[in-house]
Coordinates of C-alpha atoms and ligand atoms in Angstrom, one line a residue:
M113 CA -9.7 -24.4 -7.7
Y114 CA -11.3 -21.2 -6.9
I115 CA -10.9 -19.9 -3.8
L116 CA -12.1 -16.1 -3.0
G117 CA -10.1 -13.8 -0.4
I118 CA -11.5 -11.0 1.1
S119 CA -10.8 -8.4 3.6
A120 CA -12.7 -6.1 5.5
Y121 CA -14.1 -3.5 8.5
Y122 CA -10.9 -2.2 9.2
H123 CA -9.4 -0.1 6.3
D124 CA -8.8 -1.1 2.5
S125 CA -11.5 -3.8 1.8
A126 CA -10.5 -5.9 -0.7
A127 CA -11.5 -8.8 -2.6
V128 CA -9.1 -11.1 -4.3
L129 CA -9.9 -14.3 -6.4
I130 CA -7.8 -16.9 -7.5
K131 CA -7.5 -19.8 -9.0
D132 CA -5.2 -22.8 -8.2
G133 CA -2.9 -20.8 -6.3
V134 CA -2.9 -18.0 -9.4
I135 CA -4.4 -14.5 -9.1
V136 CA -7.4 -13.9 -11.4
C137 CA -8.1 -10.5 -10.3
G138 CA -8.2 -8.2 -7.3
I139 CA -9.7 -5.0 -6.5
E140 CA -10.4 -2.7 -3.3
E141 CA -13.9 -2.0 -2.7
E142 CA -12.9 1.6 -2.6
R143 CA -12.6 2.2 -6.2
F144 CA -16.3 1.1 -6.8
S145 CA -17.7 2.7 -3.5
R146 CA -15.6 6.1 -4.0
I147 CA -14.9 5.7 0.0
K148 CA -11.1 6.2 0.2
H149 CA -10.0 3.2 2.8
D150 CA -13.3 1.8 2.4
N151 CA -14.1 -0.3 5.4
G152 CA -17.4 -2.0 4.4
F153 CA -17.7 -5.6 3.2
P154 CA -16.4 -5.4 -0.3
F155 CA -19.5 -6.4 -2.0
Q156 CA -18.8 -4.9 -5.3
A157 CA -15.1 -6.2 -5.2
V158 CA -16.4 -9.4 -4.7
A159 CA -19.2 -8.9 -7.9
F160 CA -15.8 -7.9 -9.8
C161 CA -14.3 -10.8 -9.1
L162 CA -17.0 -13.0 -10.0
K163 CA -18.2 -11.4 -12.9
E164 CA -14.3 -11.1 -14.3
G165 CA -14.0 -14.8 -13.4
G166 CA -16.9 -15.3 -15.3
L167 CA -18.5 -17.6 -12.0
D168 CA -21.1 -17.6 -10.0
I169 CA -20.6 -17.7 -6.1
N170 CA -21.0 -21.3 -5.7
D171 CA -18.4 -22.2 -8.4
I172 CA -16.0 -20.6 -5.6
H173 CA -14.3 -23.4 -3.5
I174 CA -13.8 -21.7 -0.8
I175 CA -14.3 -18.6 1.0
S176 CA -11.2 -17.2 2.9
Y177 CA -11.5 -14.4 5.2
Y178 CA -8.4 -12.6 6.0
E179 CA -8.6 -12.6 9.8
K180 CA -10.1 -14.2 12.7
P181 CA -13.2 -12.1 14.0
L182 CA -14.0 -13.6 17.5
L183 CA -10.5 -13.2 18.2
K184 CA -10.2 -9.7 17.6
F185 CA -13.7 -9.2 19.5
E186 CA -11.9 -11.4 22.2
R187 CA -9.4 -8.7 22.2
I188 CA -11.4 -5.8 22.1
L189 CA -13.2 -7.3 25.2
E190 CA -10.1 -7.9 27.1
T191 CA -8.7 -3.9 26.4
F192 CA -12.6 -3.0 27.8
I193 CA -12.3 -4.8 31.0
D194 CA -8.2 -3.8 31.4
T195 CA -8.9 -0.4 30.9
Y196 CA -12.6 0.1 32.7
P197 CA -14.1 1.9 33.2
R198 CA -12.1 4.8 31.0
G199 CA -13.0 2.9 27.9
L200 CA -16.6 2.4 28.5
K201 CA -17.8 5.2 25.4
P202 CA -15.6 3.9 23.1
F203 CA -16.6 0.8 23.7
L204 CA -20.2 1.3 24.0
K205 CA -19.8 3.3 20.4
G206 CA -18.1 0.4 18.5
M207 CA -20.4 -2.4 20.4
P208 CA -23.5 -1.9 17.7
E209 CA -20.9 -2.9 14.6
W210 CA -19.4 -5.5 16.1
L211 CA -22.9 -7.0 17.2
D212 CA -24.8 -6.2 14.4
Y213 CA -22.2 -7.4 11.5
K214 CA -18.0 -7.6 12.3
I215 CA -18.3 -10.8 13.9
K216 CA -21.1 -12.3 12.1
V217 CA -19.1 -12.5 8.8
E218 CA -20.1 -16.2 8.1
H219 CA -23.2 -15.1 8.8
T220 CA -22.9 -12.2 6.0
I221 CA -21.1 -14.3 3.6
R222 CA -24.2 -17.1 3.8
T223 CA -27.1 -14.9 3.6
K224 CA -25.9 -12.0 1.7
L225 CA -23.6 -13.3 -0.9
K226 CA -26.0 -16.9 -0.7
Y227 CA -22.5 -18.8 -0.6
K228 CA -23.3 -22.6 0.4
G229 CA -19.5 -23.7 0.3
I230 CA -16.7 -23.6 2.8
V231 CA -15.8 -20.6 4.5
T232 CA -12.4 -20.4 6.7
F233 CA -10.6 -17.3 8.5
T234 CA -7.0 -16.9 8.3
P235 CA -5.5 -15.8 11.6
H236 CA -4.6 -11.8 10.4
H237 CA -1.0 -11.9 10.3
V238 CA -0.9 -15.5 8.9
S239 CA -2.7 -13.5 5.7
H240 CA 0.1 -11.3 5.7
A241 CA 2.9 -13.2 5.9
S242 CA 1.2 -15.4 2.9
S243 CA 1.0 -11.9 0.8
A244 CA 4.4 -11.8 1.0
Y245 CA 6.0 -15.1 1.2
Y246 CA 4.2 -17.3 -1.6
P247 CA 4.2 -14.1 -4.2
S248 CA 8.0 -13.9 -4.0
L249 CA 8.5 -17.9 -5.2
F250 CA 11.3 -17.7 -2.7
K251 CA 11.8 -21.5 -1.5
E252 CA 13.0 -21.1 1.6
S253 CA 12.9 -17.6 3.0
A254 CA 12.4 -15.3 6.0
I255 CA 9.3 -13.3 6.8
L256 CA 8.3 -10.3 8.7
T257 CA 5.0 -9.2 9.2
I258 CA 4.0 -5.8 11.0
D259 CA 1.4 -3.6 11.1
G260 CA -1.2 -1.9 13.3
V261 CA -2.8 -5.2 14.7
G262 CA -4.7 -8.2 13.8
E263 CA -6.8 -9.8 16.8
Y264 CA -3.8 -9.6 18.8
Q265 CA -0.8 -9.7 17.1
T266 CA 0.9 -6.5 15.9
T267 CA 4.2 -8.0 14.5
G268 CA 5.4 -11.7 13.7
L269 CA 8.4 -13.2 12.5
W270 CA 8.5 -16.5 10.7
K271 CA 10.1 -18.7 8.3
G272 CA 8.7 -20.0 4.9
K273 CA 10.3 -23.1 3.5
D274 CA 8.7 -25.1 0.4
N275 CA 5.2 -23.3 0.7
M276 CA 5.0 -23.8 4.3
I277 CA 5.1 -20.8 6.6
T278 CA 6.2 -21.1 10.3
P279 CA 5.9 -19.0 13.2
L280 CA 9.1 -18.0 15.3
K281 CA 8.2 -14.9 17.0
K282 CA 5.4 -12.7 17.4
I283 CA 4.7 -9.4 19.6
D284 CA 1.2 -8.8 20.7
F285 CA -1.3 -5.3 21.2
P286 CA -1.3 -3.5 22.4
H287 CA 2.7 -2.9 21.5
S288 CA 2.5 -2.4 18.1
M289 CA 4.9 0.1 16.0
G290 CA 1.9 0.4 13.6
L291 CA -0.1 2.1 16.5
L292 CA 2.7 4.0 17.7
Y293 CA 3.5 5.7 14.4
S294 CA -0.4 6.4 14.2
T295 CA -0.4 8.2 17.2
F296 CA 2.6 10.6 16.1
T297 CA 0.4 10.6 12.3
A298 CA -2.6 12.1 14.5
F299 CA -0.4 13.9 17.0
L300 CA 0.3 15.6 13.9
G301 CA -2.8 16.3 12.9
F302 CA -2.8 13.8 9.6
K303 CA -5.4 10.8 9.7
V304 CA -5.1 7.5 10.9
N305 CA -4.5 5.0 8.6
E306 CA -4.4 7.5 5.7
D307 CA -1.6 10.1 6.0
E308 CA 0.9 7.9 7.4
Y309 CA 3.2 8.6 3.9
K310 CA 2.7 12.5 5.0
L311 CA 5.0 12.3 8.2
M312 CA 7.2 10.5 6.0
G313 CA 7.6 13.0 3.4
L314 CA 7.9 15.1 5.8
A315 CA 10.5 13.4 7.8
A316 CA 13.1 14.5 5.6
Y317 CA 12.9 18.0 6.5
G318 CA 13.4 17.8 10.3
K319 CA 16.0 16.8 12.6
P320 CA 15.9 13.4 15.1
V321 CA 15.6 16.0 18.0
Y322 CA 13.0 14.0 19.9
V323 CA 14.4 10.7 19.6
H324 CA 15.8 10.7 23.2
K325 CA 12.2 11.3 24.4
I326 CA 10.3 8.7 22.2
K327 CA 12.4 6.3 24.0
K328 CA 11.1 7.4 27.0
I329 CA 7.5 5.6 25.6
I330 CA 8.4 3.0 23.9
D331 CA 11.5 0.4 25.5
I332 CA 13.6 -0.9 22.4
K333 CA 15.6 -4.3 23.2
N334 CA 18.0 -5.4 20.6
D335 CA 16.3 -8.1 19.1
G336 CA 13.9 -5.5 18.0
S337 CA 11.1 -6.3 20.4
F338 CA 9.6 -3.2 22.3
Q339 CA 7.4 -2.5 24.8
M340 CA 5.7 1.2 25.1
D341 CA 4.3 2.4 28.0
L342 CA 0.9 2.6 28.0
K343 CA 0.5 6.0 30.5
Y344 CA 1.0 7.9 27.1
F345 CA -1.0 6.2 25.4
S346 CA -4.7 6.1 25.1
F347 CA -6.1 4.6 22.0
R348 CA -7.2 1.4 24.2
E349 CA -9.6 3.7 26.1
G350 CA -10.1 6.5 24.2
F351 CA -11.4 8.4 20.9
Q352 CA -7.7 10.0 20.8
M353 CA -4.7 8.0 20.6
W354 CA -2.8 9.9 22.8
S355 CA -3.1 10.5 26.6
P356 CA -2.1 13.7 28.8
L357 CA 1.2 12.4 29.5
F358 CA 2.1 12.3 25.6
E359 CA 1.5 15.9 26.1
K360 CA 3.2 17.0 28.9
L361 CA 6.6 15.7 27.1
F362 CA 5.5 17.0 23.5
G363 CA 4.1 19.4 23.7
K364 CA 1.0 20.9 22.0
P365 CA -0.6 18.5 19.4
R366 CA -0.8 20.2 15.4
S367 CA -4.5 20.5 14.4
P368 CA -4.7 20.1 10.8
K369 CA -5.7 23.7 10.0
D370 CA -2.4 24.9 11.6
S371 CA 0.6 25.2 9.6
V372 CA 3.6 22.6 9.5
E373 CA 6.5 23.4 11.6
Q374 CA 10.0 22.6 12.3
K375 CA 9.1 21.0 15.6
H376 CA 6.7 19.2 13.7
K377 CA 9.3 18.0 10.8
D378 CA 11.5 17.7 13.7
L379 CA 8.9 15.0 15.4
A380 CA 8.4 13.3 12.0
S381 CA 12.3 12.7 11.8
S382 CA 11.9 11.6 15.3
I383 CA 9.5 8.8 14.9
Q384 CA 10.8 7.9 11.4
T385 CA 14.4 7.3 13.2
I386 CA 12.7 5.3 15.7
T387 CA 11.0 3.0 13.0
E388 CA 13.9 2.7 11.2
E389 CA 15.9 1.3 14.5
I390 CA 12.8 -1.1 15.8
Y391 CA 13.0 -2.3 11.7
F392 CA 17.0 -2.8 11.1
K393 CA 16.9 -4.7 14.7
I394 CA 13.9 -6.7 13.9
L395 CA 15.3 -7.9 10.7
N396 CA 19.0 -8.4 11.8
Y397 CA 17.5 -10.5 14.5
L398 CA 15.1 -12.6 11.9
Y399 CA 18.7 -13.1 9.7
T400 CA 20.0 -14.8 12.9
L401 CA 17.0 -16.9 13.4
T402 CA 16.4 -17.9 9.8
K403 CA 19.7 -17.5 7.8
S404 CA 18.3 -17.0 4.9
E405 CA 19.7 -14.2 2.5
N406 CA 15.5 -13.8 0.9
V407 CA 12.9 -12.0 3.5
C408 CA 9.6 -11.2 2.2
I409 CA 7.8 -8.4 4.4
S410 CA 4.1 -7.5 4.7
G411 CA 1.8 -5.5 6.7
G412 CA 0.8 -1.3 6.9
V413 CA 4.7 -0.9 8.4
G414 CA 6.2 -2.4 5.7
L415 CA 4.9 0.2 3.3
N416 CA 7.5 2.7 5.0
A417 CA 9.3 3.1 1.9
L418 CA 12.6 5.0 3.5
A419 CA 13.1 2.4 6.0
N420 CA 12.4 -0.3 3.3
G421 CA 15.3 1.3 0.7
K422 CA 17.9 0.6 3.5
I423 CA 17.5 -2.8 4.4
Y424 CA 20.4 -3.8 1.9
T425 CA 22.8 -1.5 3.9
H426 CA 21.7 -2.3 7.0
T427 CA 21.0 -5.5 7.3
P428 CA 22.2 -9.2 6.1
F429 CA 19.6 -9.6 3.5
K430 CA 20.4 -9.9 -0.4
N431 CA 17.0 -10.4 -2.0
V432 CA 13.8 -8.7 -0.8
Y433 CA 10.5 -8.9 -1.7
I434 CA 7.6 -6.8 -0.6
F435 CA 4.4 -6.9 -2.1
G436 CA 2.9 -4.0 -3.6
A437 CA -0.4 -4.3 -1.3
A438 CA 1.6 -4.5 1.7
G439 CA -1.5 -3.1 3.5
D440 CA -4.8 -5.2 4.5
S441 CA -6.3 -5.1 0.9
G442 CA -3.1 -6.9 0.4
A443 CA -4.4 -9.5 3.2
A444 CA -6.9 -10.8 1.2
L445 CA -5.1 -12.1 -1.5
G446 CA -2.6 -13.9 1.6
S447 CA -5.4 -15.6 2.9
A448 CA -6.6 -16.6 -0.2
L449 CA -3.0 -18.4 -0.9
Y450 CA -2.7 -19.6 2.6
T451 CA -5.6 -21.4 2.3
Y452 CA -4.4 -22.9 -0.7
Y453 CA -1.6 -24.4 0.3
H454 CA -3.2 -25.3 3.9
P455 CA -4.1 -28.6 5.0
V456 CA -7.7 -27.7 4.3
I457 CA -7.2 -28.7 0.9
P458 CA -5.9 -32.3 0.6
A459 CA -2.6 -32.1 -1.6
K460 CA -3.8 -34.0 -4.2
A461 CA -6.6 -31.4 -5.4
R462 CA -4.2 -28.8 -5.4
I463 CA -3.6 -28.9 -8.8
Q464 CA 0.3 -27.0 -9.3
S465 CA -0.3 -24.7 -12.6
K466 CA 3.0 -23.5 -12.8
I467 CA 2.5 -20.5 -10.8
P468 CA 4.0 -17.2 -11.9
S469 CA 6.3 -14.3 -9.7
I470 CA 3.8 -11.3 -9.3
N471 CA 6.1 -8.4 -11.0
V472 CA 3.2 -6.3 -11.9
L473 CA -0.5 -6.0 -9.8
S474 CA -2.7 -5.3 -12.5
F475 CA -5.6 -7.3 -11.6
G476 CA -8.0 -4.7 -11.5
S477 CA -11.1 -3.8 -13.7
S478 CA -10.7 -2.5 -17.5
Y479 CA -12.7 -1.4 -20.2
S480 CA -13.5 -1.6 -23.8
N481 CA -12.9 0.4 -26.7
N482 CA -16.3 0.9 -27.1
Y483 CA -17.2 2.0 -24.0
I484 CA -14.9 4.2 -23.8
E485 CA -15.7 5.6 -27.1
K486 CA -19.0 5.8 -26.0
T487 CA -17.7 7.8 -22.9
I488 CA -15.8 10.4 -24.9
K489 CA -18.5 11.1 -27.0
E490 CA -21.1 11.8 -24.6
Y491 CA -18.8 14.1 -23.1
K492 CA -18.7 15.6 -26.1
L493 CA -14.7 15.5 -26.3
K494 CA -12.5 16.2 -28.9
Y495 CA -10.5 13.2 -29.3
E496 CA -8.4 10.8 -31.9
K497 CA -8.0 7.0 -32.1
L498 CA -3.8 5.9 -32.7
T499 CA -2.4 3.2 -32.8
E500 CA -0.6 2.2 -30.0
A501 CA 3.0 3.1 -31.9
V502 CA 1.5 6.6 -33.0
L503 CA -0.2 6.7 -29.4
I504 CA 3.2 6.5 -27.6
T505 CA 5.6 8.7 -29.9
K506 CA 2.7 11.6 -28.8
T507 CA 2.6 11.2 -25.6
A508 CA 6.2 10.9 -24.9
K509 CA 6.7 14.2 -26.8
L510 CA 4.2 15.6 -25.5
L511 CA 5.2 14.5 -21.9
S512 CA 9.2 15.7 -22.9
E513 CA 7.3 18.9 -23.6
G514 CA 6.0 19.3 -20.3
N515 CA 2.1 18.4 -20.3
I516 CA 1.0 16.7 -17.7
I517 CA -0.7 13.8 -19.2
G518 CA -4.1 11.4 -17.4
W519 CA -2.8 7.9 -18.3
F520 CA -5.5 5.0 -17.9
Q521 CA -4.6 2.0 -19.4
G522 CA -4.8 -1.8 -18.8
K523 CA -6.0 -3.0 -15.6
A524 CA -6.8 -1.2 -12.2
E525 CA -3.6 -1.6 -10.0
L526 CA -4.7 -3.9 -6.7
G527 CA -2.8 -1.8 -3.6
P528 CA -2.1 2.0 -2.6
R529 CA -0.3 2.3 -6.0
A530 CA -0.2 3.4 -9.5
L531 CA 2.1 1.9 -11.3
G532 CA 1.3 3.1 -15.0
N533 CA -1.7 2.2 -15.7
H534 CA -4.2 4.9 -13.8
S535 CA -1.3 7.4 -13.5
I536 CA -1.1 11.4 -14.1
L537 CA 2.3 11.4 -16.0
C538 CA 5.1 14.7 -16.6
K539 CA 8.6 14.8 -16.6
P540 CA 10.7 15.1 -13.6
S541 CA 12.2 18.0 -14.1
P542 CA 12.9 21.0 -14.0
R543 CA 11.7 21.7 -10.3
N544 CA 8.5 23.9 -11.3
M545 CA 6.9 20.5 -12.6
K546 CA 6.1 19.8 -9.4
T547 CA 4.6 22.5 -8.6
K548 CA 2.8 22.4 -11.8
M549 CA 2.1 18.9 -10.5
N550 CA 0.8 19.6 -7.0
I551 CA -1.4 22.4 -8.9
I552 CA -3.5 19.3 -10.0
K553 CA -3.1 17.0 -7.0
L554 CA -3.4 19.6 -4.2
R555 CA -1.3 17.8 -2.4
E556 CA 1.1 19.9 0.3
Q557 CA 4.3 20.8 -1.2
F558 CA 6.3 18.8 1.3
R559 CA 5.1 16.1 -0.3
P560 CA 7.7 14.1 -2.9
F561 CA 6.3 12.3 -6.1
A562 CA 7.7 9.2 -7.1
G563 CA 9.6 8.4 -10.3
S564 CA 8.9 5.4 -12.9
I565 CA 12.3 4.3 -14.4
L566 CA 13.3 1.7 -17.1
Q567 CA 14.8 -1.3 -15.2
E568 CA 17.6 -1.3 -17.0
K569 CA 18.9 2.5 -16.6
V570 CA 18.2 2.2 -12.4
H571 CA 21.6 1.9 -11.4
E572 CA 22.6 4.3 -13.4
Y573 CA 20.4 7.1 -11.5
F574 CA 19.8 5.5 -8.0
E575 CA 22.2 3.9 -5.4
V576 CA 20.3 0.7 -5.8
P577 CA 22.1 -2.4 -4.3
E578 CA 22.8 -4.2 -7.9
K579 CA 22.5 -3.4 -11.2
N580 CA 19.5 -3.6 -13.1
H581 CA 17.3 -4.1 -9.4
W582 CA 14.5 -4.6 -9.7
S583 CA 11.8 -2.9 -7.8
P584 CA 8.2 -2.7 -9.5
F585 CA 6.1 -1.5 -6.4
M586 CA 7.1 1.9 -5.9
V587 CA 7.8 0.0 -2.1
F588 CA 11.7 1.4 -2.1
C589 CA 13.3 4.8 -1.4
F590 CA 16.5 5.0 -2.5
P591 CA 19.0 7.8 -2.6
V592 CA 19.6 9.8 -6.4
K593 CA 22.9 9.7 -7.6
K594 CA 24.5 12.8 -7.6
E595 CA 25.1 13.5 -11.5
K596 CA 21.6 12.8 -12.0
R597 CA 19.4 15.1 -9.4
K598 CA 19.0 17.7 -11.8
D599 CA 17.4 15.8 -14.3
L600 CA 15.1 14.1 -11.8
A601 CA 14.9 17.9 -9.8
A602 CA 10.7 17.3 -9.9
I603 CA 11.1 14.0 -7.6
V604 CA 14.3 14.4 -5.7
H605 CA 13.2 14.4 -2.1
A606 CA 15.0 17.1 0.7
D607 CA 17.2 14.1 1.7
N608 CA 17.9 13.4 -1.6
T609 CA 16.5 9.8 -2.0
C610 CA 13.3 8.9 -4.6
R611 CA 10.4 6.1 -4.3
I612 CA 11.2 4.7 -7.2
Q613 CA 9.2 1.9 -9.7
T614 CA 11.2 -0.1 -11.8
V615 CA 9.9 -0.6 -14.9
N616 CA 10.4 -3.4 -17.9
K617 CA 8.7 -5.3 -20.7
E618 CA 5.9 -6.5 -18.6
N619 CA 4.6 -3.4 -18.0
G620 CA 4.0 -3.1 -21.8
R621 CA 3.0 0.0 -23.6
Y622 CA 4.1 1.5 -19.8
Y623 CA 7.6 0.4 -20.6
Q624 CA 7.6 1.6 -24.1
L625 CA 6.3 5.1 -23.1
I626 CA 9.2 5.6 -21.1
K627 CA 11.6 4.3 -23.4
E628 CA 10.3 6.6 -25.9
F629 CA 10.4 9.2 -23.4
Y630 CA 14.0 8.2 -22.8
R631 CA 14.8 8.7 -26.5
L632 CA 13.4 12.0 -26.9
T633 CA 15.1 13.2 -23.9
G634 CA 17.9 11.4 -22.6
I635 CA 16.1 10.7 -19.2
A636 CA 15.2 6.7 -18.3
C637 CA 12.5 8.1 -16.0
I638 CA 9.3 9.9 -15.5
L639 CA 7.3 11.5 -12.9
N640 CA 4.3 9.4 -11.6
T641 CA 1.4 9.8 -9.7
S642 CA -2.0 8.3 -9.0
F643 CA -5.2 9.1 -10.8
N644 CA -6.8 11.0 -8.7
L645 CA -8.1 14.1 -6.8
K646 CA -7.7 15.4 -3.3
G647 CA -9.3 13.3 -1.0
E648 CA -10.7 10.6 -3.8
P649 CA -9.6 7.2 -4.4
I650 CA -7.7 6.2 -7.3
V651 CA -10.0 6.7 -10.6
E652 CA -12.0 3.7 -11.4
T653 CA -13.9 4.5 -14.6
P654 CA -13.2 7.0 -18.0
Q655 CA -15.9 8.9 -16.5
Q656 CA -14.2 9.3 -13.2
A657 CA -11.0 10.2 -15.2
I658 CA -12.7 12.4 -17.7
E659 CA -14.4 14.2 -15.1
D660 CA -10.8 14.8 -13.3
F661 CA -9.1 15.7 -15.9
L662 CA -11.9 18.4 -17.0
K663 CA -11.7 19.8 -13.2
T664 CA -8.0 20.3 -13.2
K665 CA -5.3 21.7 -15.4
M666 CA -4.2 18.1 -16.9
D667 CA -3.0 18.8 -20.5
Y668 CA -4.1 15.8 -22.1
L669 CA -5.7 12.7 -21.1
V670 CA -5.3 9.0 -22.9
I671 CA -8.0 6.2 -22.6
E672 CA -6.3 3.5 -23.8
N673 CA -6.2 4.3 -27.5
F674 CA -8.3 7.3 -27.3
F675 CA -6.2 10.2 -27.1
I676 CA -8.1 13.5 -26.0
S677 CA -7.4 17.1 -25.5
K678 CA -9.4 20.1 -24.1
Ligands
FE2_189 FE1 -3.1 -6.0 9.1

């Protein structure tokens, strides 16, 4: 039983193929189109899934779409009527694409993909809930979904039990944690749906002195439910997310060209504080509803690693599963999984294969050695083909000597994080390694880098909830232990936390590399950043990896078993 999940037309379009409830492959459209956060229909991602699965489109039993377009369209019409005449301009601007293709998803699937089978539409937050609950393998669990907006819903509290997901409570548009965070992202001169991470990074440098002002624009109840005072926002009816009253309260917005001042840092810190207050209130309330020690979280706000790291200390939950692709690309998987467990498939047709929990996100493309060698030769580069053992020893040694190495191996990762397949690596100290890496990545200096750590050593370096704590998707920040801050000087953030990826045997060659680095240096962690340059999606092909290598001061490049020098 093959199901193809698709997400499109908002941001991070993706296609994911599952067979009998198990992921075969999945990838974001941006990796092929090279448009960051591409929101077009994921034709290339679908073609990849078919090729990878060895299927023709009509071998797919069901195509499931990650939301209900007509319901979403209804919300847009309602919003237009509510805000008329103020919202006329954005409404008229948005309508052609809605009428042209956004509400005609099934038509596109039939005509462009030439698909004749069953098409289903999963409500957006059900897709999110499923993307976290089913891969977690928890028999029963509390589930929180929280993002900008789906059709109407922006927040969902759920209970998962025996593969059934039951809604408990929800919050609808326009009251939205995601849109509130994005309003501040835009107000501080960053890009919405893209730069929210920058705000999170900036928060560590500020003080939450604007919390009382933010509480004027959002009313937070004890159970975490909230209502935004709409006179401070104009995202329903304007091209800008905030209203003149918002500016009266918080002053002038920052233009992207302006320098980042203390005030901006304080605003970032304040909205992060509010986010965490709401997050923990909701989670504590969800615990009282479900009394489960397990919680699954999905939706864009679930990628707030700073808040996630505090869940263990601020709520009674003991096991927290946040799927690495918690945003809308992962919702394509969620939609497929929900459809698999949903009555549209008769129970007897559901082959209960042993479903593995998802610990690595290597579901994208990979390239053969022949193809890679041919490509390297085309660029006339100096290279060696090494055995795995030699490759690991050599790379670890060069990392320990302070080199910056492009590391392209295995299948591309699904979701926003490079997890040691398409990554750029260097040692995590001294402090100037951060500057060196920033010269390549051209990132703002205030943004922290993440670390990949041997799972069996994680408790020696970080304040994690338990020994050998498992956190494979880089969606949690944990405090760095005082005695290890020098060893991790390039990845310790201003608040002494670090976003981490625990790495174990399932990570194969990447695990072996960090082990060897540990043997050489006594440090069980390396700096890991995504293999892309400013404004680019993560590299997808060996050619793109080579181009970035040649454009920058990267010292060496590893592509599978090929070791490339300049
Ligand atoms: Fe979403």
